[in-house]
Structure formats: structure tokens, C-alpha cells
């Protein structure tokens, strides 16, 4: 039995721990593993190598992905997918494991629909935007990176008596903002999933000032309905010239050594993936619900709708 593995889409801390788990799990059960470089792009370019136990030594703690990742427009149409399938067949690959986000999993599902190739999706993305799993691999590390930044910025905001808008990643999903903002004691959190009221934000900031609070932190997801620069300009004007700074965290949230939680999630889902391959399952997305590792057919997983933010919003409404 020969298994192919690739990482695709945006990179996320913990992808390496996940590659390691799949490779070592496969070898443990007597299967061969071929590592495909640069996601679907490398699959189309026939850029792959046989992996051994030693190939994944000393990577559990590293951010990024040793297999590298890419976005691949050719794979988004059926002809490209059929070309990719030919390369899988040529190398005798009977099951393909993909580590990535929603787009990566949709590509894998289409490959399965067109060719019956056995495909397995592991949730590697910092965004936490996959509804079928409570957490994705990389999310916890990103939240902790953002949290550390909030702590540092809070110190300087406090010294200068400023309001600071901290923009974190999340185009459609505000989970990084929600979790880092909640843990970091932000005054206000603005996410794409929920409309916000500028009057309420101004009132809250003014009430804080009236109580003697010298600084405030607003955590805003990049995809929220207002840009950080516009928000800063509006707040400065509405609050009588109070200094409002904007800090955009950007790519620092993608890198870094994965947290214990991400490494363990990567290891558990990776091993479960290998077990599903052994059990003869044809396709699955693997994730975590509560503390249980779960799997669903890819089409079922990708049709689910995310609502976990509602519970976190409720807590923020009470505490912020
Ligand atoms: P992520 O996996 O992090 O969501 P992308 O959305 O960029 O990242 O997807 C990664 C790659 O997956 C794309 O470059 C493309 O090759 C493939 N992909 C995305 N969506 C589809 C789709 N609907 N059908 C086929 N392939 C897709």
C-alpha cells in the first residue's frame, strides 16, 4: 500500500507535526509514503519523493511545512485534476492525504468524485474556519502569537494612554480575533460574522475613560466590515482627538513553533487518518469535537455550517 501526502493552501504551524504523524503511522503499519512538494502544484509537476522515518525527524517543533505549500489554479478545473490523477497512478499511490483548509479539501473531494481516488483531509489552517471540527491545526499557535502581541501592545498603550486597534488575520472567520481578544482582555472585538455599531464602541470607550481607564485595546479581524484605518479615523474624531493607533499583526501569526495543543491535535488526527486508510474508508475529513477525534465523509464535512463563534460571542458580551 502506497500513500501520498501533501500540504496545500496557506501554511499553518503544526503542519509538520501532522506530516510526521502520517508518515510514521503509515510506516508503523507497513505502508509506504510519498511526499508531494508544493501541494497540488507539485502533484501536477510530478515533484515527489519517498519519505522514511528519518525524513520527518526533528520537525515536530518547526513552523511552516517541509513539503512546502502552494496555491494551484490548474487543479481548480477537472482537466487539471485528471492530469494530477495520472501522476498518482503512475507512482502507484492508492490514497492521498491532504493537509490544508477548505479549498484544499474541496479539491480533494473533487478528485475523489472524478476518479474514486481515496482521499483524506486533515485540517491545517490558522483560520479555524472548518465547521466540522472544533479546532484546526495551527489555530491555537496563532491565537497565542496574537495574545502575546496584545500583551506587549497593552504595555505601551497603557504608558501612552492610547487606544489601539490590533488587526488579526481572518477574512471570513473571526475566530482568531474572538479567542485572542477574549484571552487578552480586549475592550472590544470586531469580527466579520457579526454587525457592529460604532456608537456602541464609542460609548464603551468613553465609559472606560470616565472610569479612569487610560488605554483600550480593540481586536479586529481583517475581514470585518470596516478597515482599521477608517475605524481609527472615526474613533479619533468621535472621541475628541484621542490618539488611536493601528497595529496590523500580519504574517507573524502564520509562523512560529506550534503549541503543544497544535502538535497533539496534528499527531492524533494524523494517526486516525492512517487508521481510516487501513480500515478501507474511501474518503474522510478528520477533526476534533470536544476531546474526541472524529471523521466524516468529505462532502458531509464541507456542507456543515459553522456556529461555534456564537458561544464565544456570548461570553464576550458578558465579560467585555
Ligand atoms: P486553503 O486550503 O487554505 O483554503 P486555498 O483556498 O487557496 O487554501 O486552496 C488551496 C488549493 O486547493 C487551491 O490553490 C486549489 O489548487 C485547490 N482548490 C481550492 N478550491 C478548489 C475547488 N473548489 N476545486 C478544486 N480545487 C480547489
XYZ file of C-alpha atoms and ligand atoms in Angstrom:
347
model
C 0.000 0.000 0.000
C 1.398 3.381 -1.002
C 0.095 6.678 0.399
C 0.744 10.194 -0.964
C 0.818 13.246 1.290
C 0.843 16.977 0.556
C 0.323 20.305 2.321
C -1.675 22.967 0.450
C -3.117 26.478 0.731
C -1.906 28.815 3.468
C 0.723 27.253 5.725
C -0.009 26.711 9.393
C 2.107 25.826 12.437
C 1.636 22.111 13.153
C 1.553 21.007 9.505
C 4.982 19.412 10.048
C 3.795 17.579 13.150
C 0.903 16.288 11.054
C 3.143 15.143 8.174
C 5.317 13.373 10.746
C 2.306 11.614 12.286
C 1.005 10.361 8.929
C 4.458 9.235 7.745
C 5.328 7.453 10.979
C 1.817 5.983 11.285
C 1.986 4.591 7.753
C 5.448 3.134 8.266
C 4.354 1.604 11.588
C 1.585 -0.237 9.733
C 3.838 -1.314 6.857
C 2.718 1.248 4.254
C 4.953 3.380 2.038
C 4.602 7.165 1.934
C 5.398 9.535 -0.911
C 5.768 13.219 -0.003
C 4.462 15.581 -2.704
C 6.089 19.040 -2.727
C 4.137 22.312 -3.060
C 0.632 20.949 -2.793
C -1.410 20.238 -5.926
C 1.161 22.175 -7.957
C 3.823 19.566 -7.148
C 1.355 16.776 -7.850
C 0.808 18.170 -11.361
C 4.549 18.737 -11.828
C 5.378 15.231 -10.607
C 7.526 16.699 -7.826
C 7.614 13.995 -5.153
C 9.916 11.780 -3.066
C 9.687 8.661 -0.942
C 9.662 9.535 2.779
C 11.258 7.492 5.551
C 11.040 7.708 9.339
C 14.216 9.800 9.289
C 12.708 12.219 6.711
C 10.382 13.525 9.412
C 12.881 13.544 12.296
C 13.382 16.823 14.114
C 10.374 18.606 12.573
C 7.626 18.335 15.222
C 8.557 21.723 16.666
C 9.018 23.580 13.388
C 6.530 26.027 11.859
C 5.869 26.084 8.111
C 5.877 22.831 6.153
C 8.838 20.742 4.998
C 6.758 19.654 1.988
C 6.202 23.317 1.123
C 2.825 24.595 0.016
C 1.351 26.431 -2.933
C -1.877 27.584 -4.472
C -2.617 25.895 -7.793
C -5.107 27.305 -10.303
C -4.719 24.307 -12.674
C -6.175 21.977 -10.045
C -9.367 24.030 -9.902
C -10.676 22.566 -13.144
C -11.448 18.956 -13.982
C -8.775 18.570 -16.678
C -6.091 19.563 -14.186
C -7.461 17.142 -11.611
C -7.421 14.286 -14.154
C -3.796 15.113 -15.033
C -2.934 15.004 -11.340
C -4.676 11.630 -11.069
C -2.443 10.243 -13.830
C 0.616 11.161 -11.766
C -0.855 9.485 -8.684
C -1.470 6.303 -10.708
C 1.982 6.419 -12.258
C 3.523 6.298 -8.774
C 1.137 3.608 -7.532
C -0.417 5.936 -4.946
C -3.690 4.416 -3.699
C -4.642 7.013 -1.082
C -3.909 10.740 -0.958
C -3.683 12.659 2.318
C -4.041 16.436 2.060
C -3.311 18.865 4.891
C -4.906 22.279 4.357
C -8.031 24.355 4.602
C -11.427 24.462 2.953
C -10.075 24.933 -0.608
C -7.618 22.065 -0.248
C -10.395 19.767 0.978
C -12.744 20.822 -1.840
C -10.012 19.959 -4.333
C -9.541 16.532 -2.718
C -13.279 15.894 -2.794
C -13.457 16.766 -6.499
C -10.539 14.399 -7.182
C -12.458 11.656 -5.400
C -15.693 12.397 -7.263
C -13.977 12.313 -10.648
C -11.652 9.336 -10.168
C -12.703 7.447 -6.996
C -9.191 8.080 -5.672
C -9.216 7.550 -1.907
C -8.665 10.968 -0.271
C -8.248 12.116 3.331
C -8.326 15.710 4.581
C -6.521 16.928 7.704
C -7.464 20.451 8.875
C -4.280 22.539 8.572
C -5.149 26.235 8.674
C -4.737 29.016 11.215
C -8.224 30.369 10.420
C -10.341 27.774 12.261
C -12.916 28.163 9.504
C -13.866 24.499 9.020
C -17.269 23.771 10.548
C -16.826 20.015 11.009
C -14.002 20.387 13.559
C -13.908 22.453 16.755
C -10.283 23.375 16.063
C -7.914 23.327 13.114
C -4.179 22.626 13.304
C -2.331 25.953 13.637
C -5.191 27.941 15.160
C -4.016 27.617 18.765
C -0.495 28.749 17.855
C -1.853 31.786 16.004
C -4.120 32.729 18.883
C -1.167 32.538 21.271
C 1.015 34.619 18.944
C -1.735 37.251 18.740
C -2.206 37.067 22.511
C 1.488 37.725 23.140
C 1.325 40.701 20.787
C -1.755 42.048 22.587
C 0.139 41.816 25.878
C 3.102 43.759 24.513
C 0.908 46.390 22.883
C -1.144 46.749 26.067
C 2.020 47.754 27.971
C 2.859 50.558 25.585
C -0.792 51.633 25.117
C -1.063 51.936 28.848
C 2.107 54.057 29.147
C 0.886 56.464 26.485
C -2.827 56.422 27.314
C -3.760 55.313 23.824
C -6.492 53.377 22.169
C -5.003 50.691 19.921
C -6.698 48.719 17.175
C -4.954 45.367 16.706
C -5.828 43.766 13.390
C -5.506 39.984 13.293
C -5.956 37.501 10.437
C -9.404 36.234 9.448
C -11.121 37.271 6.222
C -14.397 35.451 6.749
C -13.881 33.816 10.113
C -13.268 35.941 13.207
C -12.091 33.129 15.476
C -8.515 34.407 15.940
C -9.896 37.829 16.946
C -12.548 36.300 19.187
C -10.212 33.935 21.026
C -7.171 36.236 21.282
C -9.407 39.182 22.227
C -11.222 37.184 24.898
C -7.996 35.792 26.366
C -6.227 39.149 26.090
C -8.934 41.147 27.851
C -9.696 43.393 24.873
C -12.326 46.085 25.388
C -13.933 45.433 22.004
C -13.746 42.632 19.430
C -14.911 43.142 15.858
C -15.438 40.096 13.616
C -16.839 39.572 10.105
C -19.690 37.321 11.298
C -21.411 39.987 13.351
C -22.549 43.517 12.530
C -21.091 46.134 14.849
C -22.389 49.501 15.998
C -19.892 52.382 16.035
C -21.999 54.273 18.574
C -21.767 51.348 20.995
C -17.997 51.141 20.559
C -17.564 54.865 21.178
C -19.872 54.730 24.216
C -17.923 51.836 25.680
C -14.559 53.563 25.151
C -15.878 56.794 26.657
C -17.343 54.971 29.636
C -13.933 53.349 30.181
C -12.222 56.752 30.102
C -14.817 58.165 32.531
C -13.937 55.322 34.923
C -10.289 56.360 34.713
C -9.149 53.745 32.195
C -6.206 55.253 30.333
C -5.974 52.859 27.432
C -8.117 50.499 25.394
C -7.474 47.601 23.072
C -9.747 46.815 20.152
C -9.088 43.496 18.425
C -10.417 43.440 14.877
C -10.401 40.639 12.304
C -9.068 41.747 8.915
C -12.350 40.820 7.173
C -14.614 42.921 9.421
C -16.851 45.386 7.587
C -14.663 48.441 8.328
C -10.945 48.898 7.607
C -8.658 49.502 10.571
C -7.563 52.886 9.180
C -11.186 54.048 8.754
C -12.080 52.821 12.228
C -9.110 54.694 13.726
C -10.104 57.899 11.911
C -13.733 57.659 13.038
C -12.795 56.938 16.657
C -10.277 59.786 16.795
C -12.912 62.184 15.524
C -15.770 60.911 17.702
C -13.633 60.854 20.866
C -12.350 64.381 20.624
C -8.887 63.763 19.197
C -7.840 60.815 21.408
C -4.808 59.106 19.848
C -5.792 55.856 18.112
C -3.009 53.625 16.769
C -3.386 50.715 14.377
C -1.180 47.614 14.601
C -1.584 45.000 11.867
C -0.091 41.719 13.066
C 0.051 40.105 9.605
C 2.279 37.156 8.838
C 3.762 36.744 12.298
C 0.518 34.876 13.042
C 1.349 32.205 10.438
C 4.797 31.285 11.667
C 6.459 30.066 14.812
C 6.834 26.827 16.659
C 3.453 25.125 17.163
C 1.952 24.999 20.653
C 1.614 21.677 22.476
C -2.092 21.722 21.660
C -1.468 22.030 17.911
C 1.240 19.360 17.922
C -1.030 16.961 19.785
C -4.032 17.682 17.538
C -1.783 17.117 14.494
C -0.473 13.850 15.923
C -3.893 12.493 16.906
C -5.648 13.391 13.649
C -2.665 12.131 11.618
C -2.716 8.718 13.279
C -6.514 8.497 12.943
C -6.119 9.237 9.249
C -3.735 6.293 8.855
C -6.187 4.037 10.695
C -9.008 5.085 8.344
C -6.783 4.259 5.362
C -6.188 0.805 6.865
C -9.903 0.341 7.517
C -10.636 0.791 3.801
C -12.558 4.073 4.122
C -12.848 5.796 0.725
C -12.726 9.442 1.817
C -12.824 11.415 5.045
C -12.170 14.718 6.749
C -10.647 14.215 10.191
C -11.033 16.661 13.081
C -11.861 17.028 16.767
C -15.162 17.523 18.612
C -14.816 18.036 22.335
C -11.813 15.841 23.056
C -12.803 13.138 20.585
C -11.157 12.672 17.197
C -13.944 12.493 14.599
C -14.232 11.835 10.886
C -16.912 12.485 8.294
C -17.183 11.854 4.561
C -15.640 14.921 2.899
C -18.917 16.013 1.287
C -20.678 15.893 4.664
C -17.864 17.753 6.455
C -17.731 20.520 3.851
C -21.511 21.041 3.871
C -21.582 21.796 7.622
C -22.122 25.355 8.807
C -20.013 26.918 11.494
C -21.723 28.335 14.553
C -19.166 27.791 17.320
C -18.410 31.538 17.419
C -21.871 32.184 18.881
C -20.892 30.666 22.233
C -17.666 32.702 22.354
C -19.580 35.860 21.404
C -21.969 35.235 24.273
C -19.076 35.057 26.743
C -17.569 38.240 25.262
C -20.931 40.026 25.566
C -20.956 39.251 29.281
C -17.318 39.973 30.025
C -16.284 42.834 27.737
P -6.947 26.580 1.820
O -6.809 25.126 1.592
O -6.028 27.075 2.902
O -8.386 27.015 1.976
P -6.985 27.659 -0.912
O -8.418 28.047 -0.846
O -6.014 28.579 -1.531
O -6.373 27.334 0.533
O -6.921 26.264 -1.673
C -5.704 25.598 -1.912
C -5.723 24.949 -3.260
O -6.766 23.989 -3.310
C -6.026 25.890 -4.427
O -4.883 26.569 -4.877
C -6.528 24.915 -5.466
O -5.458 24.245 -6.105
C -7.288 23.894 -4.640
N -8.731 24.205 -4.620
C -9.363 25.174 -3.931
N -10.697 25.158 -4.171
C -10.912 24.173 -5.069
C -12.064 23.644 -5.737
N -13.294 24.127 -5.498
N -11.884 22.623 -6.613
C -10.657 22.116 -6.848
N -9.534 22.556 -6.229
C -9.651 23.560 -5.364
